[in-house]
Short mmCIF file of C-alpha atoms and ligand atoms in Angstrom, two decimals:
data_model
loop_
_atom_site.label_atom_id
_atom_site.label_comp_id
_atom_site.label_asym_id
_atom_site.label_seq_id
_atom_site.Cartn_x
_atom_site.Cartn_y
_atom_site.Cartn_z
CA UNK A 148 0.00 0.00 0.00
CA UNK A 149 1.58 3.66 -1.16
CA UNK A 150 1.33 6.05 1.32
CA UNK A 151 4.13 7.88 0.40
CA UNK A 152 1.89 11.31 0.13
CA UNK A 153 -0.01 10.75 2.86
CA UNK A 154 3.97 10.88 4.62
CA UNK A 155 5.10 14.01 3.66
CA UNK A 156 1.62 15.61 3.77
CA UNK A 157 2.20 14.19 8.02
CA UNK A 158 5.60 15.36 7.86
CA UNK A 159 4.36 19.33 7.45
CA UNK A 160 1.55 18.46 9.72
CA UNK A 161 3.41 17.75 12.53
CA UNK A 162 5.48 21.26 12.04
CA UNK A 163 2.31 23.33 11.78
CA UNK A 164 0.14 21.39 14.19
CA UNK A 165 -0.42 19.82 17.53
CA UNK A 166 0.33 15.99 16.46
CA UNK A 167 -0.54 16.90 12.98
CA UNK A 168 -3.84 16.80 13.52
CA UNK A 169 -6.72 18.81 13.97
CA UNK A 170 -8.36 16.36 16.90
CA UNK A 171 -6.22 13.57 18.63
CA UNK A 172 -7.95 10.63 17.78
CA UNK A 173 -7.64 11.01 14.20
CA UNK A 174 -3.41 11.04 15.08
CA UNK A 175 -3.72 7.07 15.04
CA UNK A 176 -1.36 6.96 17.95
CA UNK A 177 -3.69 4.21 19.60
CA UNK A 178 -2.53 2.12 16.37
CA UNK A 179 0.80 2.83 16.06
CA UNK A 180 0.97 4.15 12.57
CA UNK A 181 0.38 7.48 10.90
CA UNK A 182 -3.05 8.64 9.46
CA UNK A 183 -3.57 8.76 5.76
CA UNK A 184 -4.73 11.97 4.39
CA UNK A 185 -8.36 11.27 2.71
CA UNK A 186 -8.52 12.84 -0.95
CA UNK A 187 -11.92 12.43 -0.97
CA UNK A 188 -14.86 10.62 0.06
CA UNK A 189 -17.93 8.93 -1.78
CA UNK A 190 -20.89 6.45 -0.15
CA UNK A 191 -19.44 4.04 1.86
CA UNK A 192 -15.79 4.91 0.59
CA UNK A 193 -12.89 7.04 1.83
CA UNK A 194 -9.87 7.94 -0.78
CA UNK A 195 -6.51 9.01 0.65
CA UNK A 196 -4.17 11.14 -1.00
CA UNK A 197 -2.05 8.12 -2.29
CA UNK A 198 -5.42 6.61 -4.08
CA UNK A 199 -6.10 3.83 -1.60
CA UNK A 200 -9.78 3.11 -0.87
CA UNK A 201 -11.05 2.33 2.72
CA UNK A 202 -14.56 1.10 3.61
CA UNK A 203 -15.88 3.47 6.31
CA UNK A 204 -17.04 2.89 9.49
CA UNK A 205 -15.99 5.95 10.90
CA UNK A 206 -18.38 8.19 8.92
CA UNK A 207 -16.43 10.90 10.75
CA UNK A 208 -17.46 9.60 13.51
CA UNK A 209 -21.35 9.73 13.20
CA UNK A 210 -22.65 11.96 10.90
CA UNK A 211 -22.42 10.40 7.74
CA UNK A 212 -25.89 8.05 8.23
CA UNK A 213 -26.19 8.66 4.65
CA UNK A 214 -22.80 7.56 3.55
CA UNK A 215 -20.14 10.59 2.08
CA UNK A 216 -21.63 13.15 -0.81
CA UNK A 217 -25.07 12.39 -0.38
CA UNK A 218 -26.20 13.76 -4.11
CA UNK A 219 -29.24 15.85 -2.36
CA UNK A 220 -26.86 16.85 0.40
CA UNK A 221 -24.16 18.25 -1.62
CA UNK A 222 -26.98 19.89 -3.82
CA UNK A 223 -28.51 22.05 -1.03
CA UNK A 224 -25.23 23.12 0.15
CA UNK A 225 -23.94 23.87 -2.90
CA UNK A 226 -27.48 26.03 -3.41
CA UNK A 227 -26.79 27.23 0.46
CA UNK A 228 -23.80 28.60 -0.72
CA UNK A 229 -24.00 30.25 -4.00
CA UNK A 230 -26.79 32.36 -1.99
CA UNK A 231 -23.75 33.75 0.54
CA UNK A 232 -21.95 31.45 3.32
CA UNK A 233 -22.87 33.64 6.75
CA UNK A 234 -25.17 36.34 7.47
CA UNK A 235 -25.19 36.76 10.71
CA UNK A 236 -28.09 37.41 10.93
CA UNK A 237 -31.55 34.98 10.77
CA UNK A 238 -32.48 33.37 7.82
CA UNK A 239 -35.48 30.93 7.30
CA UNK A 240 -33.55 27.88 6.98
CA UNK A 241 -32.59 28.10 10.72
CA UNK A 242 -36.52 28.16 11.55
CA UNK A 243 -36.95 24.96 9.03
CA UNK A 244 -34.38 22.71 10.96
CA UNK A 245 -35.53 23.89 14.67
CA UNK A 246 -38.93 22.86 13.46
CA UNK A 247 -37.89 19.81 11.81
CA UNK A 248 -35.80 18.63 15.31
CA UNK A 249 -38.81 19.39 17.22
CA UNK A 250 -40.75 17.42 14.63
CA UNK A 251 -38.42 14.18 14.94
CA UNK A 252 -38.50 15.08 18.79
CA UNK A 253 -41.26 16.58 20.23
CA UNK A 254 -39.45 16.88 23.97
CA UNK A 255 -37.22 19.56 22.25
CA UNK A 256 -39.92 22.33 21.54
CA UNK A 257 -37.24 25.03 21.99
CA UNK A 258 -33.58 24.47 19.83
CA UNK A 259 -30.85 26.81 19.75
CA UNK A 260 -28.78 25.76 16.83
CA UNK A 261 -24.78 26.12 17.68
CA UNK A 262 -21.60 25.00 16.06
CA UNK A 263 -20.01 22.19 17.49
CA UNK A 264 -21.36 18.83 19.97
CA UNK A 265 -18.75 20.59 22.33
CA UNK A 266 -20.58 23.86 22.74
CA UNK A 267 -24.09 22.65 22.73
CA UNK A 268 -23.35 20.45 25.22
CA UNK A 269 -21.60 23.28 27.19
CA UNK A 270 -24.54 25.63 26.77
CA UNK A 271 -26.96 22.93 27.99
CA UNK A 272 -25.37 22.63 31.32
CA UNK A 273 -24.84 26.15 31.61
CA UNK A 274 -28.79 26.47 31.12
CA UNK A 275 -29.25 23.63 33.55
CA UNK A 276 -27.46 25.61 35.71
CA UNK A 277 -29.40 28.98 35.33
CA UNK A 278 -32.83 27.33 35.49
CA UNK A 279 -31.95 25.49 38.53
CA UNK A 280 -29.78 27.69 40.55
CA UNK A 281 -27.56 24.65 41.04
CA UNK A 282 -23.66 24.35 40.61
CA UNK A 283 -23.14 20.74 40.22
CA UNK A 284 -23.70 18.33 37.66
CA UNK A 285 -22.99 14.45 37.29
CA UNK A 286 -21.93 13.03 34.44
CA UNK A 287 -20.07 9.21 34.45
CA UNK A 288 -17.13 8.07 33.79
CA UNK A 289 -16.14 7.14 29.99
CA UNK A 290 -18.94 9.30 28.65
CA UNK A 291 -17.43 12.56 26.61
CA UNK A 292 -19.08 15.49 25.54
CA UNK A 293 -16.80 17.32 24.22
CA UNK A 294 -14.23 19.36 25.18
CA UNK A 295 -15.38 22.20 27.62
CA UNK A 296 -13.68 22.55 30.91
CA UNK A 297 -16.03 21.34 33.36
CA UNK A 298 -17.03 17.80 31.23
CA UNK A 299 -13.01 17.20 30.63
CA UNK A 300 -13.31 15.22 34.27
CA UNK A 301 -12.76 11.16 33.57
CA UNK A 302 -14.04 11.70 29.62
CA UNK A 303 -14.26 8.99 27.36
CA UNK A 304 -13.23 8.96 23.45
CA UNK A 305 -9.90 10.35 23.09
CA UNK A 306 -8.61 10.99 26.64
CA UNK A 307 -9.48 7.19 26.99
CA UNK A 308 -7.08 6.59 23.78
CA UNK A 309 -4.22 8.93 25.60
CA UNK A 310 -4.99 7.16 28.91
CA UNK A 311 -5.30 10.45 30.44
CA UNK A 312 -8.85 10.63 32.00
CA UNK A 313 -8.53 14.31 32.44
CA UNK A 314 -7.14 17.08 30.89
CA UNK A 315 -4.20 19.62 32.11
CA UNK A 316 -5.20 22.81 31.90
CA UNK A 317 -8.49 22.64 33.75
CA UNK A 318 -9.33 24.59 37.17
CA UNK A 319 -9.59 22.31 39.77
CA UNK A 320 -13.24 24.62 41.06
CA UNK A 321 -14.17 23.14 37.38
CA UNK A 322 -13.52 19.94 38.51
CA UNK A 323 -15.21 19.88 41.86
CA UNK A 324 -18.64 20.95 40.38
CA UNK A 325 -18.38 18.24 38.12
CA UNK A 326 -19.19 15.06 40.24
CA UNK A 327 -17.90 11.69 38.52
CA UNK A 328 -20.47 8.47 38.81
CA UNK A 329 -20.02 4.92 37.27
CA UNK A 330 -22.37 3.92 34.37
CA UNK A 331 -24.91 1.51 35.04
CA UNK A 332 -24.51 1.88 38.26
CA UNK A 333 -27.42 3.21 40.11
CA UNK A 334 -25.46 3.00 44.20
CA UNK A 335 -23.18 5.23 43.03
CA UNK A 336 -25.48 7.97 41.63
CA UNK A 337 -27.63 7.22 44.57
CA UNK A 338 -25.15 8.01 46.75
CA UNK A 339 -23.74 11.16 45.23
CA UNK A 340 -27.20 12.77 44.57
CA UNK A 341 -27.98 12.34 48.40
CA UNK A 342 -23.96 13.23 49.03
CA UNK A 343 -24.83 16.13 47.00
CA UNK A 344 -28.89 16.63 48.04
CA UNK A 345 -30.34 19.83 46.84
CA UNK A 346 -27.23 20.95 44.48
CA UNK A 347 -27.49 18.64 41.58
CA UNK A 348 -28.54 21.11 38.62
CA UNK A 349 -28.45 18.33 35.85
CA UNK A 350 -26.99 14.79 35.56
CA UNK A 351 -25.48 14.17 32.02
CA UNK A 352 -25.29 11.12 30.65
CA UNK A 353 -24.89 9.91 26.44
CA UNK A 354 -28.22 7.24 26.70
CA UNK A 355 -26.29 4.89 25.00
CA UNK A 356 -22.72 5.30 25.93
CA UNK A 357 -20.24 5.66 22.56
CA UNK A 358 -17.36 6.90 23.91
CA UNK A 359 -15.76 4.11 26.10
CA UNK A 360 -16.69 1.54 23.19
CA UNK A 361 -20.33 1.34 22.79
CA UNK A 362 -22.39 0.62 26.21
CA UNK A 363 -25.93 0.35 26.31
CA UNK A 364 -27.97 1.53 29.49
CA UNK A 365 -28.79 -2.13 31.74
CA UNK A 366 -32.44 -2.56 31.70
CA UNK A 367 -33.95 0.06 33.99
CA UNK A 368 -31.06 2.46 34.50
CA UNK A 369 -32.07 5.12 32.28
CA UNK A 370 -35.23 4.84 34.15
CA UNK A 371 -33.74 4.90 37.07
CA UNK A 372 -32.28 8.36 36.14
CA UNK A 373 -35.41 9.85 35.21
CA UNK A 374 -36.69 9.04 38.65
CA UNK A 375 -34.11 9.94 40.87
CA UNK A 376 -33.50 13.48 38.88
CA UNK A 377 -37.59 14.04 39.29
CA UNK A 378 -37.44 13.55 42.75
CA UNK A 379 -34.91 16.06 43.24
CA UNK A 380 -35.83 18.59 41.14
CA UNK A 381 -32.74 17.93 38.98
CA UNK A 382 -32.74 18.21 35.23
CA UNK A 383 -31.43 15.13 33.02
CA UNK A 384 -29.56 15.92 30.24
CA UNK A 385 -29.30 13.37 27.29
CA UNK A 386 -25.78 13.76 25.14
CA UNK A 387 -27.34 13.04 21.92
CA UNK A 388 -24.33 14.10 19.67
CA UNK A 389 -24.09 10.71 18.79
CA UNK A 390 -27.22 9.17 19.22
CA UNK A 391 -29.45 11.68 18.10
CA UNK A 392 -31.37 10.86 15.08
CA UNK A 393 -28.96 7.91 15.02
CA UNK A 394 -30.63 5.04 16.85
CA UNK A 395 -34.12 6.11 15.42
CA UNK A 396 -35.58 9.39 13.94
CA UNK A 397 -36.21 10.70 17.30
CA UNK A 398 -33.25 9.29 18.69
CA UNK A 399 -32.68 8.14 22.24
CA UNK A 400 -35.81 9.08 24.11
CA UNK A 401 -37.52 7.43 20.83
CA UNK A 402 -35.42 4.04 21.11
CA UNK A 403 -35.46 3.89 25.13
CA UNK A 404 -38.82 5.44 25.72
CA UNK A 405 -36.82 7.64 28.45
CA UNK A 406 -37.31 11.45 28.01
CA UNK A 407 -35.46 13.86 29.28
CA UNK A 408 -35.38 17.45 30.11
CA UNK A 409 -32.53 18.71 28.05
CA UNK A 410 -30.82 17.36 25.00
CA UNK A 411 -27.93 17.79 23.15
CA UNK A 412 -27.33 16.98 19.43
CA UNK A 413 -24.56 16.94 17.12
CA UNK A 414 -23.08 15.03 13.64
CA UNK A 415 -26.25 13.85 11.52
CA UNK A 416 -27.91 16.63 12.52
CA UNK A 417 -25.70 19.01 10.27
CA UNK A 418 -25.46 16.28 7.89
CA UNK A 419 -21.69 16.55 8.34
CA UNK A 420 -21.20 20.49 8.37
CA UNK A 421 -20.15 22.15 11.78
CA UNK A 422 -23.65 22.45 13.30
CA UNK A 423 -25.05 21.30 16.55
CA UNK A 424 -27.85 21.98 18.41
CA UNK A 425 -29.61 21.85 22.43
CA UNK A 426 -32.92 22.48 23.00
CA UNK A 427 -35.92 21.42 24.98
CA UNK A 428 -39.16 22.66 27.04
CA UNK A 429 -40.14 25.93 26.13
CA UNK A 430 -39.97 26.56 30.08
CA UNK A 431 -36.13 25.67 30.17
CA UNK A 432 -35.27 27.05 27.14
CA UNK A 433 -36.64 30.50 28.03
CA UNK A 434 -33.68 30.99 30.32
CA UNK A 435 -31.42 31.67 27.35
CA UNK A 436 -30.41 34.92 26.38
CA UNK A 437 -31.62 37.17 24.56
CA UNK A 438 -35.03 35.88 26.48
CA UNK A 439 -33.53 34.93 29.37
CA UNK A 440 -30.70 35.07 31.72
CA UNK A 441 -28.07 32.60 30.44
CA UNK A 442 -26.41 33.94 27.78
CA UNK A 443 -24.55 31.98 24.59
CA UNK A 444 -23.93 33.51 21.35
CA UNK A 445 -21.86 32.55 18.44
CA UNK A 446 -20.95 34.22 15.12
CA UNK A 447 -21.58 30.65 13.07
CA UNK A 448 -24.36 29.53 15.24
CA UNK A 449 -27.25 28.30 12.56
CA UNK A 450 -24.48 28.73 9.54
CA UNK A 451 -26.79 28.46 6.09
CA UNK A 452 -24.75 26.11 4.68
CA UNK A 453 -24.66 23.80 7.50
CA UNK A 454 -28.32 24.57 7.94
CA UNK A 455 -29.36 23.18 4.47
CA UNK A 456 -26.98 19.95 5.40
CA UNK A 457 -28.92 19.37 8.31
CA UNK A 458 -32.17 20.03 7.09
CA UNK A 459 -31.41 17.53 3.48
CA UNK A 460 -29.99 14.84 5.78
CA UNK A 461 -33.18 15.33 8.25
CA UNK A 462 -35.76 15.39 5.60
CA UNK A 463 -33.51 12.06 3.70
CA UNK A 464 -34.20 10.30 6.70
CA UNK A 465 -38.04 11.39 7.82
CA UNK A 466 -38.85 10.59 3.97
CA UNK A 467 -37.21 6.94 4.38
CA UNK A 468 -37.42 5.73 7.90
CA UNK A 469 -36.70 1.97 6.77
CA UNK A 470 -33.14 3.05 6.87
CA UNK A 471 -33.15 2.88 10.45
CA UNK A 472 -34.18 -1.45 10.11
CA UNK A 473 -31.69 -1.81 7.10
CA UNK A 474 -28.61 -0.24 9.43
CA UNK A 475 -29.50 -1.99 12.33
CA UNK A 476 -29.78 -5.38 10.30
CA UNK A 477 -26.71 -4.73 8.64
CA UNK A 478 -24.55 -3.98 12.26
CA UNK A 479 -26.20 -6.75 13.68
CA UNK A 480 -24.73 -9.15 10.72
CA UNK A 481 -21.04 -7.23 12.13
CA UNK A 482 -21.96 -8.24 15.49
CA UNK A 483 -22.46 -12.03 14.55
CA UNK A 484 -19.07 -12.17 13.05
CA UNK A 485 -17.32 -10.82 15.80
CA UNK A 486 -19.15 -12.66 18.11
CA UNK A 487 -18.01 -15.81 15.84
CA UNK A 488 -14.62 -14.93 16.72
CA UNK A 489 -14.69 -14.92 20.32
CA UNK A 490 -15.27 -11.36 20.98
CA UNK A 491 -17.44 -9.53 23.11
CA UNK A 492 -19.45 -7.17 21.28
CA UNK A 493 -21.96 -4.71 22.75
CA UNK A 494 -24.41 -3.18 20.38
CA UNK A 495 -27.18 -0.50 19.93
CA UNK A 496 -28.82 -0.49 16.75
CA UNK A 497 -26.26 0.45 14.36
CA UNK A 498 -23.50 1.71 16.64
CA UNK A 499 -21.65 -1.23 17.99
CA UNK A 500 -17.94 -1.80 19.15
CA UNK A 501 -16.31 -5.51 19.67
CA UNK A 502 -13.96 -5.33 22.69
CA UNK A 503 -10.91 -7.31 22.94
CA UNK A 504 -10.89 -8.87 26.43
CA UNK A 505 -7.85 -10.06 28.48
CA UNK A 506 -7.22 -13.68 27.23
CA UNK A 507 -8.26 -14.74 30.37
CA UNK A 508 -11.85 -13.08 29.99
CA UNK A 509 -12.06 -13.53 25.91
CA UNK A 510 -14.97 -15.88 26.37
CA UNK A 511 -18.08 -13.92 27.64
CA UNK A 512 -16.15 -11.23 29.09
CA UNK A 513 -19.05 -8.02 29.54
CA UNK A 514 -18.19 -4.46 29.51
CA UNK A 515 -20.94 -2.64 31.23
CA UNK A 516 -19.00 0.47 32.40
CA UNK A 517 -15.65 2.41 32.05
CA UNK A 518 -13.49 0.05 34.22
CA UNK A 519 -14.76 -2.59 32.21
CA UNK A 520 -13.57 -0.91 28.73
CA UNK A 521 -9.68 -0.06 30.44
CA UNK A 522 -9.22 -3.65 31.27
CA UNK A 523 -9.27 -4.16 27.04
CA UNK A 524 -6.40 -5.77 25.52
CA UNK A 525 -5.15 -2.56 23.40
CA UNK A 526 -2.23 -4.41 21.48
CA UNK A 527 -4.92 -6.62 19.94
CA UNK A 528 -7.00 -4.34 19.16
CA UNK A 529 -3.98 -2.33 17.58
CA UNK A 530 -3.13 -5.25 15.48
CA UNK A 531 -6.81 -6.05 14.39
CA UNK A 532 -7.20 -2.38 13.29
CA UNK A 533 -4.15 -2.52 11.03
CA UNK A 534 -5.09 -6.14 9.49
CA UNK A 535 -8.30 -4.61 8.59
CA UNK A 536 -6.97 -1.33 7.17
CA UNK A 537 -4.66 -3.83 5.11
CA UNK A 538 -8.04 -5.38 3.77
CA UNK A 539 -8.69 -1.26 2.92
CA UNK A 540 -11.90 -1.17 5.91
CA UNK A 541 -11.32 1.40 7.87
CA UNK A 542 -12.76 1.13 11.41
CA UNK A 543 -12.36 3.90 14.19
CA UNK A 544 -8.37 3.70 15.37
CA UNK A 545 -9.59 3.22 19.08
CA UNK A 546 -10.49 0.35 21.31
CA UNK A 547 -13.01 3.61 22.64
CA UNK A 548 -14.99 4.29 19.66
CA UNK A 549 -17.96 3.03 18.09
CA UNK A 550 -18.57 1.26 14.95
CA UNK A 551 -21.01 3.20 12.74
CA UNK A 552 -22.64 1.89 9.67
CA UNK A 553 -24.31 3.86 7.15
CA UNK A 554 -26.84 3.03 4.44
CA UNK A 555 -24.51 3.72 2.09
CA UNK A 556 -22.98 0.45 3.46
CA UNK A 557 -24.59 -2.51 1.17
CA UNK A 558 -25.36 -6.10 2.08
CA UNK A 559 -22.76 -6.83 -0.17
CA UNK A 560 -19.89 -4.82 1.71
CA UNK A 561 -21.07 -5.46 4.96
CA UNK A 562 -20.40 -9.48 3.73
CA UNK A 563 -16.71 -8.81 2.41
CA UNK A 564 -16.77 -6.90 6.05
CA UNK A 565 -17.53 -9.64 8.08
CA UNK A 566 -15.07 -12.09 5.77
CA UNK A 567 -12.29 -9.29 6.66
CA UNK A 568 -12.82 -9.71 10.59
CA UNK A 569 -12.94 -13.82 10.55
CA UNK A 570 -9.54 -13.33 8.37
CA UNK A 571 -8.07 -10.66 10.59
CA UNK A 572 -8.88 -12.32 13.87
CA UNK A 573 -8.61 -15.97 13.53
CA UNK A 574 -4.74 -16.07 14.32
CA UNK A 575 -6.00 -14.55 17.64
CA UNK A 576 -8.61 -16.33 19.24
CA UNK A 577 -8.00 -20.21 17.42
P1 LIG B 757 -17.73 17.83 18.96
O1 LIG B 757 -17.33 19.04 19.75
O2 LIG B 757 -16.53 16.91 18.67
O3 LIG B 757 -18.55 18.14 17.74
O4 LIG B 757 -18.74 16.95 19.87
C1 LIG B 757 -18.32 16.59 21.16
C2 LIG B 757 -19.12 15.38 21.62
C3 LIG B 757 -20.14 15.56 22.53
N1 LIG B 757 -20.87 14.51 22.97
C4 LIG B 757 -20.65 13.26 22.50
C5 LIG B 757 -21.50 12.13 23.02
C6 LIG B 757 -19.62 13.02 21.56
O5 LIG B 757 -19.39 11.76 21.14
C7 LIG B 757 -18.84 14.09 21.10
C8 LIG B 757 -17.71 13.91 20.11
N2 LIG B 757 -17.44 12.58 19.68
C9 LIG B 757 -16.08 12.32 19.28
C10 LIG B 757 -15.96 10.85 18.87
N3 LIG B 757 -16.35 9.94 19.88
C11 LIG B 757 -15.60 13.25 18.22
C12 LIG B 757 -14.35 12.82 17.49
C13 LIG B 757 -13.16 13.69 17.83
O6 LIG B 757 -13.04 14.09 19.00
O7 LIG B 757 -12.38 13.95 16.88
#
């Protein structure tokens, strides 16, 4: 395999930027190897600079539902942008995607469109915050929502990659308002809510966890959640930047039955432009500024372009919700074959991540929570990531990160997929 451009193009990177990258994980450094440099990307395929073709289940890490260059995606932008790429100012298209979010779901009746999962997750627990008159929030360990000070306490995705559960850099008063609990583990919010009795403005938690490997909610903790944060006057907050519009149209509260006060969403809701978005009662969502009290702004926030992204990809989806059953059919096919192999695989719809267990645990090994995900066997997973990018499928370069599969992602491929993981991890398990 050539990637002789993809080399030098790293070789500059690394003098201009932090690791050469523009976000860690994509630095490969969990895999040992240096990223390729994508050319372009079509469907189900990535090209790198060197003309080598990958089969993605990144999908840059979640939006791409639709597979890369969706033709009516790349249509409206293209439109969006030959009509002028930023106002500043309001333009319809940012009234047609908050009413098409509070369409797909109808918990979120008040949006405020933003730029990145990172900042509408930061807004929402600022508004928590306001609307409560609380300081502290709980969020669990292994869940990441982006990068913001106060969330950077025992994150998931790529701090879990680095090994480095928190960040440098952070205020310590940051980190003492931001209480750490374990997931799927109701004792130990129990005990910090009642630790923490009457200051709790919001728990946070991603409803299906996506950024310690994939881990589902056990049966009744979600509900759980709900309860405890009713009875205490605290808001829940569901981290939808991945699972939003993901694991069905209406996402998490849709494909639990769970609703929560305050949600967060990110990736296929900008159809892969920078947009984001957190929204929900019109009482909560009054608080923000310029109605309210809590204030967030941004010069990019509802971006026209990115608007007419999210609103194709939205409409794509609400025209044909059968992709939902062909994605999750297709990941559940992936999860057979790695099961096949030996390896524990946890799975929510079409997001799914196969975890390579100590040796000693690789038969029916579980991994419920964030000490379960550390105890991975990382060299394995290293060398099953490269065998597979040698068959040209490109899966995320992290034990922590999900599997996503797209529609653009045939029965066909998804076959030649599963033949790619019994080839790649035979020499391990037999
Ligand atoms: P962004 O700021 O990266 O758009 O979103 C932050 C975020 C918030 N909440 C959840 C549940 C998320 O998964 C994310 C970002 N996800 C990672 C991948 N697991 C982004 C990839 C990266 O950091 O490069």
């Amino acid at each position: 395999m050539d990637k002789s451009r993809s080399e030098r193009l790293f070789e500059r990177a690394e003098k201009r930027m932090p690791g050469g990258v523009n976000s860690p994980v994509r630095a490969f450094r969990a895999v040992g190897r240096h990223p390729f440099f994508v050319e372009k990307a079509q469907g189900p395929w990535l090209i790198d600079v060197d003309g080598n073709k990958y089969l993605d289940y990144v999908c840059s890490w979640g939006p791409g539902i639709l597979g890369h260059a969706h033709p009516r995606v790349i249509e409206a932008v293209s439109r969006a942008c030959a009509r002028g790429l930023t106002f500043g100012a309001p333009a319809a298209g940012e009234v047609e995607l908050a009413e098409l979010i509070g369409v797909c779901v109808p918990d979120v009746e008040m949006v405020r469109l933003v730029s990145s999962g990172t900042e509408a997750v930061m807004s929402a627990v600022r508004v928590a915050r306001g609307f409560t008159g609380r300081e502290k929030i709980i969020k669990f360990a292994g869940n990441y929502h982006g990068h913001s000070d106060g969330l950077l306490v025992k994150a998931g995705s790529g701090l879990m990659t680095q090994s480095v559960p928190d960040s440098a850099g952070v205020p310590a008063g940051y980190a003492a308002s931001t209480l750490t609990a374990v997931y799927n583990d109701e004792e130990s919010v129990r005990r910090l809510m009642e630790e923490n009795r009457g200051e709790v403005a919001a728990i946070v938690v991603e409803p299906v966890a996506a950024n310690m490997g994939v881990v589902p909610p056990k049966k009744g903790f979600l509900e759980f959640l709900r309860r405890i944060t009713q009875e205490n006057d605290t808001l829940l907050l569901f981290d939808e930047v991945i699972t939003g519009f993901r694991l069905a149209l209406g996402g998490a509260s849709a494909y639990t039955g769970v609703h929560a006060d305050l949600y967060t969403f990110g990736k296929i809701v900008g159809g892969g432009m920078p947009l984001a978005a957190y929204g929900g009662s019109r009482d909560i969502m009054s608080c923000v500024a310029p109605l309210g009290n809590v204030y967030q702004a941004g010069t990019l926030s509802g971006n026209p372009a990115a608007v007419a992204a999210g609103i194709e990809t939205l409409k794509i989806l609400m025209e044909d919700t059968g992709i939902y059953e062909r994605i999750d059919r297709r990941a559940q096919r992936l999860e057979t074959a790695f099961r096949k192999e030996g390896l524990t695989v946890n799975r929510a719809g079409s997001l799914l991540s196969a975890f390579f267990m100590p040796d000693c645990e690789e038969q029916g090994g579980t991994v419920e929570n964030y000490e379960d995900a550390c105890r991975c066997d990382r060299k394995a997973f290293a060398d099953y990531f490269n065998s597979m990018l040698a068959k040209g499928i490109y899966v995320a370069p992290s034990q922590f990160e999900a599997l996503f599969v797209s529609d653009a992602h045939s029965d066909g491929l998804i076959e030649r997929t599963c033949g790619a993981i019994s080839e790649s991890l035979m020499k391990r398990y037999k």
